[in-house]
JSON list of C-alpha atoms in Angstrom, two decimals:
[
{"chain": "A", "resi": 1, "resn": "VAL", "atom": "CA", "xyz": [133.44, 87.64, 107.37]},
{"chain": "A", "resi": 2, "resn": "ILE", "atom": "CA", "xyz": [130.32, 85.48, 107.70]},
{"chain": "A", "resi": 3, "resn": "SER", "atom": "CA", "xyz": [128.39, 88.35, 108.60]},
{"chain": "A", "resi": 4, "resn": "MET", "atom": "CA", "xyz": [129.12, 89.95, 105.52]},
{"chain": "A", "resi": 5, "resn": "LEU", "atom": "CA", "xyz": [128.11, 87.10, 103.48]},
{"chain": "A", "resi": 6, "resn": "LEU", "atom": "CA", "xyz": [125.05, 87.06, 105.51]},
{"chain": "A", "resi": 7, "resn": "VAL", "atom": "CA", "xyz": [124.70, 90.69, 104.21]},
{"chain": "A", "resi": 8, "resn": "ALA", "atom": "CA", "xyz": [125.22, 90.01, 100.73]},
{"chain": "A", "resi": 9, "resn": "ALA", "atom": "CA", "xyz": [123.31, 86.70, 100.52]},
{"chain": "A", "resi": 10, "resn": "GLY", "atom": "CA", "xyz": [120.38, 88.89, 101.86]},
{"chain": "A", "resi": 11, "resn": "VAL", "atom": "CA", "xyz": [120.85, 91.87, 99.33]},
{"chain": "A", "resi": 12, "resn": "TYR", "atom": "CA", "xyz": [121.61, 89.51, 96.48]},
{"chain": "A", "resi": 13, "resn": "ALA", "atom": "CA", "xyz": [117.99, 87.41, 97.43]},
{"chain": "A", "resi": 14, "resn": "ARG", "atom": "CA", "xyz": [116.04, 90.97, 98.03]},
{"chain": "A", "resi": 15, "resn": "LEU", "atom": "CA", "xyz": [117.38, 92.24, 94.35]},
{"chain": "A", "resi": 16, "resn": "LEU", "atom": "CA", "xyz": [116.53, 89.38, 92.77]},
{"chain": "A", "resi": 17, "resn": "LYS", "atom": "CA", "xyz": [112.72, 89.34, 93.82]},
{"chain": "A", "resi": 18, "resn": "HIS", "atom": "CA", "xyz": [110.34, 90.93, 91.67]},
{"chain": "A", "resi": 19, "resn": "ALA", "atom": "CA", "xyz": [109.35, 94.70, 93.12]},
{"chain": "A", "resi": 20, "resn": "GLU", "atom": "CA", "xyz": [105.68, 93.39, 93.97]},
{"chain": "A", "resi": 21, "resn": "ALA", "atom": "CA", "xyz": [106.56, 90.20, 95.55]},
{"chain": "A", "resi": 22, "resn": "ALA", "atom": "CA", "xyz": [109.61, 91.88, 97.55]},
{"chain": "A", "resi": 23, "resn": "LEU", "atom": "CA", "xyz": [106.95, 94.79, 98.93]},
{"chain": "A", "resi": 24, "resn": "ALA", "atom": "CA", "xyz": [104.27, 92.19, 99.50]},
{"chain": "A", "resi": 25, "resn": "CYS", "atom": "CA", "xyz": [105.18, 91.30, 103.07]},
{"chain": "A", "resi": 26, "resn": "PRO", "atom": "CA", "xyz": [108.34, 92.50, 104.50]},
{"chain": "A", "resi": 27, "resn": "ALA", "atom": "CA", "xyz": [107.51, 90.87, 108.06]},
{"chain": "A", "resi": 28, "resn": "VAL", "atom": "CA", "xyz": [108.04, 87.31, 106.68]},
{"chain": "A", "resi": 29, "resn": "ASP", "atom": "CA", "xyz": [111.08, 88.40, 104.52]},
{"chain": "A", "resi": 30, "resn": "PRO", "atom": "CA", "xyz": [113.97, 86.00, 104.83]},
{"chain": "A", "resi": 31, "resn": "ALA", "atom": "CA", "xyz": [115.98, 88.04, 102.86]},
{"chain": "A", "resi": 32, "resn": "ILE", "atom": "CA", "xyz": [115.41, 90.97, 105.62]},
{"chain": "A", "resi": 33, "resn": "LEU", "atom": "CA", "xyz": [116.22, 89.26, 108.54]},
{"chain": "A", "resi": 34, "resn": "LEU", "atom": "CA", "xyz": [119.42, 87.81, 106.83]},
{"chain": "A", "resi": 35, "resn": "ILE", "atom": "CA", "xyz": [120.55, 91.55, 106.24]},
{"chain": "A", "resi": 36, "resn": "ALA", "atom": "CA", "xyz": [119.60, 92.56, 109.89]},
{"chain": "A", "resi": 37, "resn": "VAL", "atom": "CA", "xyz": [121.32, 89.43, 111.74]},
{"chain": "A", "resi": 38, "resn": "GLY", "atom": "CA", "xyz": [124.11, 90.05, 109.13]},
{"chain": "A", "resi": 39, "resn": "VAL", "atom": "CA", "xyz": [124.60, 94.00, 110.26]},
{"chain": "A", "resi": 40, "resn": "LEU", "atom": "CA", "xyz": [124.15, 93.30, 113.47]},
{"chain": "A", "resi": 41, "resn": "THR", "atom": "CA", "xyz": [126.86, 90.50, 113.96]},
{"chain": "A", "resi": 42, "resn": "PHE", "atom": "CA", "xyz": [129.06, 92.47, 111.93]},
{"chain": "A", "resi": 43, "resn": "LEU", "atom": "CA", "xyz": [128.89, 95.53, 114.42]},
{"chain": "A", "resi": 44, "resn": "ILE", "atom": "CA", "xyz": [129.23, 93.54, 117.30]},
{"chain": "A", "resi": 45, "resn": "THR", "atom": "CA", "xyz": [132.45, 91.45, 116.06]},
{"chain": "A", "resi": 46, "resn": "PHE", "atom": "CA", "xyz": [133.78, 94.74, 115.00]},
{"chain": "A", "resi": 47, "resn": "CYS", "atom": "CA", "xyz": [133.82, 96.26, 118.29]},
{"chain": "A", "resi": 48, "resn": "GLY", "atom": "CA", "xyz": [135.28, 93.08, 119.97]},
{"chain": "A", "resi": 49, "resn": "CYS", "atom": "CA", "xyz": [137.75, 92.51, 117.03]},
{"chain": "A", "resi": 50, "resn": "VAL", "atom": "CA", "xyz": [139.04, 96.09, 116.65]},
{"chain": "A", "resi": 51, "resn": "GLY", "atom": "CA", "xyz": [138.99, 96.46, 120.51]},
{"chain": "A", "resi": 52, "resn": "SER", "atom": "CA", "xyz": [141.02, 93.40, 121.32]},
{"chain": "A", "resi": 53, "resn": "LEU", "atom": "CA", "xyz": [143.37, 93.94, 118.41]},
{"chain": "A", "resi": 54, "resn": "ARG", "atom": "CA", "xyz": [143.77, 97.79, 119.62]},
{"chain": "A", "resi": 55, "resn": "GLU", "atom": "CA", "xyz": [143.67, 96.92, 123.27]},
{"chain": "A", "resi": 56, "resn": "ASN", "atom": "CA", "xyz": [140.71, 99.77, 122.94]},
{"chain": "A", "resi": 57, "resn": "ILE", "atom": "CA", "xyz": [138.99, 99.42, 126.60]},
{"chain": "A", "resi": 58, "resn": "CYS", "atom": "CA", "xyz": [135.54, 101.43, 125.02]},
{"chain": "A", "resi": 59, "resn": "LEU", "atom": "CA", "xyz": [135.40, 98.80, 121.91]},
{"chain": "A", "resi": 60, "resn": "LEU", "atom": "CA", "xyz": [135.61, 95.70, 124.31]},
{"chain": "A", "resi": 61, "resn": "GLN", "atom": "CA", "xyz": [133.13, 97.32, 126.68]},
{"chain": "A", "resi": 62, "resn": "VAL", "atom": "CA", "xyz": [130.49, 97.84, 124.12]},
{"chain": "A", "resi": 63, "resn": "PHE", "atom": "CA", "xyz": [131.30, 94.54, 122.89]},
{"chain": "A", "resi": 64, "resn": "SER", "atom": "CA", "xyz": [130.72, 93.04, 126.24]},
{"chain": "A", "resi": 65, "resn": "VAL", "atom": "CA", "xyz": [127.79, 94.99, 126.78]},
{"chain": "A", "resi": 66, "resn": "CYS", "atom": "CA", "xyz": [126.04, 93.76, 123.45]},
{"chain": "A", "resi": 67, "resn": "LEU", "atom": "CA", "xyz": [126.82, 90.12, 124.44]},
{"chain": "A", "resi": 68, "resn": "THR", "atom": "CA", "xyz": [125.29, 90.54, 127.90]},
{"chain": "A", "resi": 69, "resn": "GLY", "atom": "CA", "xyz": [122.46, 92.13, 126.36]},
{"chain": "A", "resi": 70, "resn": "ILE", "atom": "CA", "xyz": [121.61, 89.38, 123.62]},
{"chain": "A", "resi": 71, "resn": "PHE", "atom": "CA", "xyz": [122.37, 86.67, 126.53]},
{"chain": "A", "resi": 72, "resn": "LEU", "atom": "CA", "xyz": [119.73, 88.68, 128.72]},
{"chain": "A", "resi": 73, "resn": "LEU", "atom": "CA", "xyz": [117.14, 88.95, 125.78]},
{"chain": "A", "resi": 74, "resn": "GLN", "atom": "CA", "xyz": [117.31, 85.30, 125.03]},
{"chain": "A", "resi": 75, "resn": "LEU", "atom": "CA", "xyz": [117.15, 84.45, 128.55]},
{"chain": "A", "resi": 76, "resn": "ALA", "atom": "CA", "xyz": [113.91, 86.92, 128.90]},
{"chain": "A", "resi": 77, "resn": "ALA", "atom": "CA", "xyz": [112.75, 85.45, 125.89]},
{"chain": "A", "resi": 78, "resn": "GLY", "atom": "CA", "xyz": [112.90, 81.99, 126.88]},
{"chain": "A", "resi": 79, "resn": "VAL", "atom": "CA", "xyz": [111.08, 82.71, 130.49]},
{"chain": "A", "resi": 80, "resn": "LEU", "atom": "CA", "xyz": [108.62, 84.66, 128.88]},
{"chain": "A", "resi": 81, "resn": "GLY", "atom": "CA", "xyz": [108.04, 82.02, 125.81]},
{"chain": "A", "resi": 82, "resn": "PHE", "atom": "CA", "xyz": [107.63, 79.56, 128.91]},
{"chain": "A", "resi": 83, "resn": "VAL", "atom": "CA", "xyz": [105.13, 81.93, 131.44]},
{"chain": "A", "resi": 84, "resn": "PHE", "atom": "CA", "xyz": [103.09, 83.11, 128.11]},
{"chain": "A", "resi": 85, "resn": "SER", "atom": "CA", "xyz": [103.24, 79.78, 126.27]},
{"chain": "A", "resi": 86, "resn": "ASP", "atom": "CA", "xyz": [99.53, 80.32, 124.98]},
{"chain": "A", "resi": 87, "resn": "LYS", "atom": "CA", "xyz": [100.07, 83.56, 123.92]},
{"chain": "A", "resi": 88, "resn": "ALA", "atom": "CA", "xyz": [103.60, 82.92, 122.14]},
{"chain": "A", "resi": 89, "resn": "ARG", "atom": "CA", "xyz": [102.11, 79.61, 120.62]},
{"chain": "A", "resi": 90, "resn": "GLY", "atom": "CA", "xyz": [99.14, 82.11, 119.19]},
{"chain": "A", "resi": 91, "resn": "LYS", "atom": "CA", "xyz": [101.76, 84.63, 117.89]},
{"chain": "A", "resi": 92, "resn": "VAL", "atom": "CA", "xyz": [104.14, 81.70, 116.31]},
{"chain": "A", "resi": 93, "resn": "SER", "atom": "CA", "xyz": [100.72, 80.55, 114.57]},
{"chain": "A", "resi": 94, "resn": "GLU", "atom": "CA", "xyz": [99.87, 84.05, 113.36]},
{"chain": "A", "resi": 95, "resn": "ILE", "atom": "CA", "xyz": [103.00, 84.40, 111.77]},
{"chain": "A", "resi": 96, "resn": "ILE", "atom": "CA", "xyz": [103.03, 81.12, 110.12]},
{"chain": "A", "resi": 97, "resn": "ASN", "atom": "CA", "xyz": [99.54, 81.64, 109.08]},
{"chain": "A", "resi": 98, "resn": "GLY", "atom": "CA", "xyz": [100.85, 85.12, 107.35]},
{"chain": "A", "resi": 99, "resn": "ALA", "atom": "CA", "xyz": [103.44, 83.53, 105.66]},
{"chain": "A", "resi": 100, "resn": "ILE", "atom": "CA", "xyz": [101.25, 80.42, 104.27]},
{"chain": "A", "resi": 101, "resn": "VAL", "atom": "CA", "xyz": [99.01, 83.38, 102.92]},
{"chain": "A", "resi": 102, "resn": "HIS", "atom": "CA", "xyz": [101.83, 84.66, 101.11]},
{"chain": "A", "resi": 103, "resn": "TYR", "atom": "CA", "xyz": [103.41, 81.09, 99.87]},
{"chain": "A", "resi": 104, "resn": "ARG", "atom": "CA", "xyz": [103.22, 81.34, 96.44]},
{"chain": "A", "resi": 105, "resn": "GLY", "atom": "CA", "xyz": [104.19, 85.50, 96.26]},
{"chain": "A", "resi": 106, "resn": "ASP", "atom": "CA", "xyz": [107.78, 84.96, 97.51]},
{"chain": "A", "resi": 107, "resn": "LEU", "atom": "CA", "xyz": [110.39, 82.15, 96.39]},
{"chain": "A", "resi": 108, "resn": "ASP", "atom": "CA", "xyz": [112.50, 82.51, 99.62]},
{"chain": "A", "resi": 109, "resn": "LEU", "atom": "CA", "xyz": [109.54, 82.19, 101.88]},
{"chain": "A", "resi": 110, "resn": "GLN", "atom": "CA", "xyz": [108.19, 79.03, 100.03]},
{"chain": "A", "resi": 111, "resn": "ASN", "atom": "CA", "xyz": [111.53, 77.35, 100.26]},
{"chain": "A", "resi": 112, "resn": "LEU", "atom": "CA", "xyz": [111.68, 78.36, 103.81]},
{"chain": "A", "resi": 113, "resn": "ILE", "atom": "CA", "xyz": [108.19, 76.84, 104.73]},
{"chain": "A", "resi": 114, "resn": "ASP", "atom": "CA", "xyz": [108.83, 73.91, 102.68]},
{"chain": "A", "resi": 115, "resn": "PHE", "atom": "CA", "xyz": [112.18, 73.18, 104.47]},
{"chain": "A", "resi": 116, "resn": "GLY", "atom": "CA", "xyz": [110.36, 73.37, 107.96]},
{"chain": "A", "resi": 117, "resn": "GLN", "atom": "CA", "xyz": [107.38, 71.52, 106.68]},
{"chain": "A", "resi": 118, "resn": "LYS", "atom": "CA", "xyz": [110.04, 68.71, 105.54]},
{"chain": "A", "resi": 119, "resn": "GLU", "atom": "CA", "xyz": [112.24, 68.67, 108.33]},
{"chain": "A", "resi": 120, "resn": "PHE", "atom": "CA", "xyz": [109.53, 68.81, 111.29]},
{"chain": "A", "resi": 121, "resn": "GLY", "atom": "CA", "xyz": [107.13, 66.16, 109.31]},
{"chain": "A", "resi": 122, "resn": "CYS", "atom": "CA", "xyz": [104.03, 68.99, 109.76]},
{"chain": "A", "resi": 123, "resn": "CYS", "atom": "CA", "xyz": [101.60, 70.30, 107.29]},
{"chain": "A", "resi": 124, "resn": "GLY", "atom": "CA", "xyz": [100.80, 74.02, 108.18]},
{"chain": "A", "resi": 125, "resn": "GLY", "atom": "CA", "xyz": [100.72, 76.01, 111.31]},
{"chain": "A", "resi": 126, "resn": "VAL", "atom": "CA", "xyz": [98.01, 73.88, 113.13]},
{"chain": "A", "resi": 127, "resn": "SER", "atom": "CA", "xyz": [97.05, 71.41, 110.48]},
{"chain": "A", "resi": 128, "resn": "TYR", "atom": "CA", "xyz": [96.82, 70.82, 106.69]},
{"chain": "A", "resi": 129, "resn": "LYS", "atom": "CA", "xyz": [93.55, 72.96, 106.81]},
{"chain": "A", "resi": 130, "resn": "ASP", "atom": "CA", "xyz": [95.86, 76.19, 107.65]},
{"chain": "A", "resi": 131, "resn": "TRP", "atom": "CA", "xyz": [96.20, 75.75, 103.79]},
{"chain": "A", "resi": 132, "resn": "SER", "atom": "CA", "xyz": [92.91, 77.08, 102.80]},
{"chain": "A", "resi": 133, "resn": "GLN", "atom": "CA", "xyz": [93.92, 80.36, 103.62]},
{"chain": "A", "resi": 134, "resn": "ASN", "atom": "CA", "xyz": [96.22, 80.64, 100.48]},
{"chain": "A", "resi": 135, "resn": "VAL", "atom": "CA", "xyz": [94.41, 81.51, 97.38]},
{"chain": "A", "resi": 136, "resn": "TYR", "atom": "CA", "xyz": [96.15, 78.74, 95.49]},
{"chain": "A", "resi": 137, "resn": "PHE", "atom": "CA", "xyz": [95.08, 76.02, 98.11]},
{"chain": "A", "resi": 138, "resn": "ASN", "atom": "CA", "xyz": [91.45, 76.96, 99.41]},
{"chain": "A", "resi": 139, "resn": "CYS", "atom": "CA", "xyz": [88.74, 74.59, 98.24]},
{"chain": "A", "resi": 140, "resn": "THR", "atom": "CA", "xyz": [86.21, 76.98, 96.86]},
{"chain": "A", "resi": 141, "resn": "ALA", "atom": "CA", "xyz": [84.31, 76.68, 93.45]},
{"chain": "A", "resi": 142, "resn": "ALA", "atom": "CA", "xyz": [85.56, 79.58, 92.38]},
{"chain": "A", "resi": 143, "resn": "ASN", "atom": "CA", "xyz": [89.18, 78.82, 92.82]},
{"chain": "A", "resi": 144, "resn": "PRO", "atom": "CA", "xyz": [90.59, 78.14, 89.42]},
{"chain": "A", "resi": 145, "resn": "SER", "atom": "CA", "xyz": [93.82, 76.62, 90.23]},
{"chain": "A", "resi": 146, "resn": "ARG", "atom": "CA", "xyz": [94.99, 73.26, 89.75]},
{"chain": "A", "resi": 147, "resn": "GLU", "atom": "CA", "xyz": [96.26, 72.92, 93.20]},
{"chain": "A", "resi": 148, "resn": "ARG", "atom": "CA", "xyz": [92.50, 73.68, 94.73]},
{"chain": "A", "resi": 149, "resn": "CYS", "atom": "CA", "xyz": [91.60, 71.67, 97.57]},
{"chain": "A", "resi": 150, "resn": "SER", "atom": "CA", "xyz": [95.24, 70.56, 98.44]},
{"chain": "A", "resi": 151, "resn": "VAL", "atom": "CA", "xyz": [98.28, 71.17, 100.06]},
{"chain": "A", "resi": 152, "resn": "PRO", "atom": "CA", "xyz": [101.97, 72.02, 99.15]},
{"chain": "A", "resi": 153, "resn": "PHE", "atom": "CA", "xyz": [104.16, 68.90, 98.22]},
{"chain": "A", "resi": 154, "resn": "SER", "atom": "CA", "xyz": [106.37, 69.44, 101.17]},
{"chain": "A", "resi": 155, "resn": "CYS", "atom": "CA", "xyz": [103.28, 68.39, 103.55]},
{"chain": "A", "resi": 156, "resn": "CYS", "atom": "CA", "xyz": [103.55, 64.91, 101.99]},
{"chain": "A", "resi": 157, "resn": "LEU", "atom": "CA", "xyz": [104.57, 62.42, 104.03]},
{"chain": "A", "resi": 158, "resn": "ARG", "atom": "CA", "xyz": [107.83, 60.37, 102.69]},
{"chain": "A", "resi": 159, "resn": "PRO", "atom": "CA", "xyz": [108.50, 56.32, 103.64]},
{"chain": "A", "resi": 160, "resn": "PRO", "atom": "CA", "xyz": [111.94, 56.23, 106.03]},
{"chain": "A", "resi": 161, "resn": "GLY", "atom": "CA", "xyz": [115.18, 55.96, 103.85]},
{"chain": "A", "resi": 162, "resn": "GLN", "atom": "CA", "xyz": [113.84, 58.51, 101.23]}
]
């Protein structure tokens, strides 16, 4: 049920976007991530549920192989992330910088970045200077934006208790 809700939320978010913004950068689109995770979760849980209800050995084997595969992928990702931490940090920074470039083009992405910056108390991928890559926040004389030479509000630190 939860996986179907994830798929429904992803499809709903995807349909609400404007056509231009939806096609701008699908690699950093949270709606596509919701749809993919929802479909994958549904397929795996469907195999486990139907396999256990019908006592179908084949579906139970598919379920256990999928769970074992997911566990091994997570384990491998953790080990590779530790071993190649510099490359992993660079790739994460590249993804964050790509998201910063498309910050105002996608409301879901904007909310995701704002949530991350508020939650972790950070600003940009490495520093606040990363926001100069965005057309609205870059600090050039040709930029007519009111947000020129600034950062999003989510970068601002709040006093404790607020």
